[in-house]
Amino acid sequence: VKLVKSDEAPVQEMEQAEGEETEKKSESGPCFPPTFSVSEIKNKQRRHSMFLKLKEEKRKQKLELKKKKKKERKALGDKAPPKEVPKTIENQRIYDETTVNPEDEEVAFDEGTDEFSAYFNRLTNPKVLITTSDRPRGRTVRFCEQLATVIPHAHVYYRRGLALKRVIPQCVSRGFTYLMVINEDRKVPNGLVLCHLPDGPTAHFKVSNVRLRKEMKRRGKDPTEHVPEVILNNFTTRLGHSIGRMFAALFPHDPQFVGRQVATFHNQRDFIFFRFHRYIFKNEKKVGIQELGPRFTLKLRSLQKGTFDSKFGEYEWVHKRHEMDSSRRKFHL
Amino acid sequence: MAAKSQICSVWLGSETGILKGVSLTKKQAFNFCEMSCMSRDQEVCVMAWGDPHESEVLVGSVNGTVKTFSTDKGIFTATRECGDPSQGRFTGLAVTDSSMITCVESGLLKVWKEGSTETAEVNVGNGVCRMQQNQSQRHRVATGGKENPLKVWDLERPDKPIFTAKNVAHDWLDMRVPVWVRDIGFIPDSDKIVTCTGHHQVCVYDPSTPQRRPVLEAQFGEYPLTALSLPASQGTVVVGNSHGELAILDLRKGLVCGCLKGLAGAVRGLQCHPSLPLVASCGLDRFLRVHSLEDRSLQHKVYLKSRLNCVLLSSRELEVSSEVAFSLNGDVEEVKAEEEEDEVWDTMETVTEKSKKRAAQKDKATATGVDGEKKRKLIKKKVM
């Protein structure tokens, strides 16, 4: 017993001694020996408590610093230096050289004569065929139905194990302008192939975070048949332009503002967020919005020139993870 | 305009019909296009040097015209109607002493003699993807396409091909292997021909042997190989596929030496420099990239706003860069460079000293740690 006591006592005294030492160090001034780090303490409980103390100290220091700065700012009044802007990944984004300049003639000509020119020159109206991979399960089926209500002139067809290369000529002959194939994996939609029909590009997206209408909180009533407005946010690069135009060409040209519905494709950090809202202007400055309709996130995997031909088609852009995702601040859309 | 075109060392043809010239040393790109043009049927399909001095570029467009561009003057000097769009796009353009050879997708190979409107015609079969000229024997051309095997034609005897390749033997399922020749290259200093196919094969044929089947067959990737080029050093070939993968293959064993990274879109045009170990690639991702073949690193990357179809490298690049180096006061520069290098070495030394000091400090720290422990033990003993 004595031995035990003697072991514990010196340990406790050691702690006190350490505490005294640290206090002495802090009192004595700047030149104290390098302190041991918290991780060298072998006892987990004690290590944890030391770490918490350390964090507490740091937090106090941070608050003090903030208070000081605020005081200084107040004291200076008008002469205070401008507030520092915090760095975000969007702020620090590496400048992409393919960012489109709105006055660029060559790009304007390219876009004026590409595969979507027929739509943008008002020569064709969109007609979309929505289908899935073979034998879809409940969630995917409901997702397709809801998509068909969101996109005007959309028709859902059951994919009876048909090959897409054979479906495409039939669609073209029946006047469809888009083919949308929702791929399903383990009862959940996870991919989207969007093929512009006469001979247009095919985009393959990864779909995630699909929320059906039932799962939306505080949603409004079902969307009406009115043509919605389309908002395309933040598609700045050349590739982003192509994809943005692809989405724009899904919807008819003239939105019916009576319906007060809007579909948004918001691009942030290469993820495209789709939302469908109904808005109402309460007065000149205030708007109320209600989210209707499904919401999902897309990420572009590849853009292929020509209609769907994954084996022999030529790809305009392919996502190569190891080469393109090496920097956290580099985005391609 | 003339000044701009004289410094350009890489020429590219785009889908918008614009001929682009890039100067890698000055890092500038220029567009050369006729005022009235800018329509999609001016899309450039093929490009070739008009003469051995590389002062003229021949540009073949979708609408069947072949335009001559002079690099000295910087303007299009001549236009020639060489077929109509119903025959298909141009798949090959070549120049011999006094005539121009064009080939279209439907298989019509025409030899256009200068000054006269007579043309010698040869039908090389349907579905041609490529026609290439042998640089050492200019009257020999090779053609190939989809279900159109490699054929080598001698234009002096255009009735029958000198060499027709035979298809590979049936595969392990005893099924016929489909033929789709996408690009052809003549190996210099020998009779051999390399082709790359849409079924991701690279085949080497030797017409001098009685064997009509490929001498070597190598596979690369899972996507159609769209372009091929032979570098100055023998024994290798650079291929690109529709996924943007560029690879250097060894022609003795048929193995992949290495891949060149960076491309995101299908490779449409590939060319190796005649003397330097450089390869220029262009494709659907609207970039021109120049890689070094020795260490497979990216040397230059230029954004050109349209999708690019063909690329031509001039052999002047080496001369231009060396001129730039020597035109300025060469000696002074060299001396300055040496001084700068000395400075660099001096700074390097100081850095290493600091690191040694830091290491020494660390040792001291550990020593104090040890001492600290000793102190604790002493305290213990005292308490005891």
PDB file of C-alpha atoms in Angstrom, chain A residues 6 10 13-14 17-18 21 34 36 97-98 104-107 109-110 113-115 238 242 305 310-318 320 323-324, chain B residues 15-16 18 20 31 38-40 180 182 198 223-224 226 242-244 261-266 268 284-287 301 303 305-307 376 383:
ATOM      1  CA  SER A   6       4.322   6.567  -2.950  1.00  0.00           C
ATOM      2  CA  PRO A  10       4.912  11.526  -6.721  1.00  0.00           C
ATOM      3  CA  GLU A  13       3.217  15.950  -7.277  1.00  0.00           C
ATOM      4  CA  MET A  14       4.861  15.519 -10.621  1.00  0.00           C
ATOM      5  CA  ALA A  17       5.465  20.204 -10.364  1.00  0.00           C
ATOM      6  CA  GLU A  18       4.820  20.293 -14.074  1.00  0.00           C
ATOM      7  CA  GLU A  21       7.057  24.532 -13.994  1.00  0.00           C
ATOM      8  CA  PRO A  34      10.533  23.877 -25.808  1.00  0.00           C
ATOM      9  CA  PHE A  36       6.427  18.901 -24.770  1.00  0.00           C
ATOM     10  CA  GLU A  97      -8.122  29.878 -70.055  1.00  0.00           C
ATOM     11  CA  THR A  98     -11.156  28.541 -71.866  1.00  0.00           C
ATOM     12  CA  ASP A 104     -15.382  36.818 -78.841  1.00  0.00           C
ATOM     13  CA  GLU A 105     -16.290  36.519 -82.520  1.00  0.00           C
ATOM     14  CA  GLU A 106     -14.901  33.099 -83.122  1.00  0.00           C
ATOM     15  CA  VAL A 107     -16.761  31.555 -80.246  1.00  0.00           C
ATOM     16  CA  PHE A 109     -19.571  31.978 -84.783  1.00  0.00           C
ATOM     17  CA  ASP A 110     -18.881  28.527 -83.403  1.00  0.00           C
ATOM     18  CA  THR A 113     -23.376  27.282 -86.316  1.00  0.00           C
ATOM     19  CA  ASP A 114     -23.133  24.311 -84.002  1.00  0.00           C
ATOM     20  CA  GLU A 115     -25.633  21.517 -83.447  1.00  0.00           C
ATOM     21  CA  ARG A 238     -16.329  26.836 -73.243  1.00  0.00           C
ATOM     22  CA  SER A 242     -21.883  23.819 -74.452  1.00  0.00           C
ATOM     23  CA  LYS A 305     -19.620  14.454 -80.318  1.00  0.00           C
ATOM     24  CA  SER A 310     -19.845   5.041 -76.490  1.00  0.00           C
ATOM     25  CA  LYS A 311     -17.508   2.597 -78.212  1.00  0.00           C
ATOM     26  CA  PHE A 312     -16.725   4.272 -81.506  1.00  0.00           C
ATOM     27  CA  GLY A 313     -17.732   7.840 -80.913  1.00  0.00           C
ATOM     28  CA  GLU A 314     -15.296  10.685 -80.556  1.00  0.00           C
ATOM     29  CA  TYR A 315     -15.284  12.400 -77.215  1.00  0.00           C
ATOM     30  CA  GLU A 316     -15.065  16.124 -76.903  1.00  0.00           C
ATOM     31  CA  TRP A 317     -14.366  15.986 -73.184  1.00  0.00           C
ATOM     32  CA  VAL A 318     -13.777  13.087 -70.871  1.00  0.00           C
ATOM     33  CA  LYS A 320     -10.102  11.927 -66.139  1.00  0.00           C
ATOM     34  CA  GLU A 323      -5.341  14.359 -64.223  1.00  0.00           C
ATOM     35  CA  MET A 324      -8.207  16.771 -63.698  1.00  0.00           C
TER      36      MET A 324
ATOM     37  CA  GLU B  15     -13.834  23.099 -87.829  1.00  0.00           C
ATOM     38  CA  THR B  16     -14.874  26.706 -88.324  1.00  0.00           C
ATOM     39  CA  ILE B  18     -10.063  29.149 -89.854  1.00  0.00           C
ATOM     40  CA  LYS B  20      -4.526  29.023 -87.240  1.00  0.00           C
ATOM     41  CA  ASN B  31      -6.115  33.323 -87.125  1.00  0.00           C
ATOM     42  CA  MET B  38     -16.650  31.729 -91.909  1.00  0.00           C
ATOM     43  CA  SER B  39     -19.141  29.064 -92.740  1.00  0.00           C
ATOM     44  CA  ARG B  40     -19.250  25.471 -91.653  1.00  0.00           C
ATOM     45  CA  TRP B 180     -11.034  -0.208 -90.078  1.00  0.00           C
ATOM     46  CA  ARG B 182      -7.904   5.036 -89.496  1.00  0.00           C
ATOM     47  CA  GLY B 198     -10.589   1.835 -85.193  1.00  0.00           C
ATOM     48  CA  TYR B 223     -11.189   3.010 -77.972  1.00  0.00           C
ATOM     49  CA  PRO B 224     -10.666   3.649 -81.670  1.00  0.00           C
ATOM     50  CA  THR B 226      -7.700   8.086 -84.568  1.00  0.00           C
ATOM     51  CA  SER B 242     -10.875   8.985 -79.355  1.00  0.00           C
ATOM     52  CA  HIS B 243     -10.678   9.290 -75.586  1.00  0.00           C
ATOM     53  CA  GLY B 244      -7.698  11.604 -75.620  1.00  0.00           C
ATOM     54  CA  LYS B 261      -1.049  12.958 -70.453  1.00  0.00           C
ATOM     55  CA  GLY B 262      -3.171  16.045 -70.667  1.00  0.00           C
ATOM     56  CA  LEU B 263      -5.653  15.613 -73.469  1.00  0.00           C
ATOM     57  CA  ALA B 264      -9.318  15.618 -72.600  1.00  0.00           C
ATOM     58  CA  GLY B 265     -10.863  15.074 -76.013  1.00  0.00           C
ATOM     59  CA  ALA B 266     -10.455  12.901 -79.076  1.00  0.00           C
ATOM     60  CA  ARG B 268      -7.808  14.521 -84.420  1.00  0.00           C
ATOM     61  CA  LEU B 284     -11.791  18.145 -80.050  1.00  0.00           C
ATOM     62  CA  ASP B 285     -10.944  19.768 -76.744  1.00  0.00           C
ATOM     63  CA  ARG B 286      -9.773  22.902 -78.603  1.00  0.00           C
ATOM     64  CA  PHE B 287      -6.186  22.804 -77.376  1.00  0.00           C
ATOM     65  CA  LYS B 301      -0.389  24.152 -74.323  1.00  0.00           C
ATOM     66  CA  TYR B 303      -6.065  27.308 -76.260  1.00  0.00           C
ATOM     67  CA  LYS B 305     -11.171  28.475 -79.555  1.00  0.00           C
ATOM     68  CA  SER B 306     -12.483  26.016 -82.154  1.00  0.00           C
ATOM     69  CA  ARG B 307     -12.311  22.263 -82.458  1.00  0.00           C
ATOM     70  CA  ARG B 376      11.408  14.116 -13.288  1.00  0.00           C
ATOM     71  CA  VAL B 383       9.984  12.788  -2.925  1.00  0.00           C
TER      72      VAL B 383
END
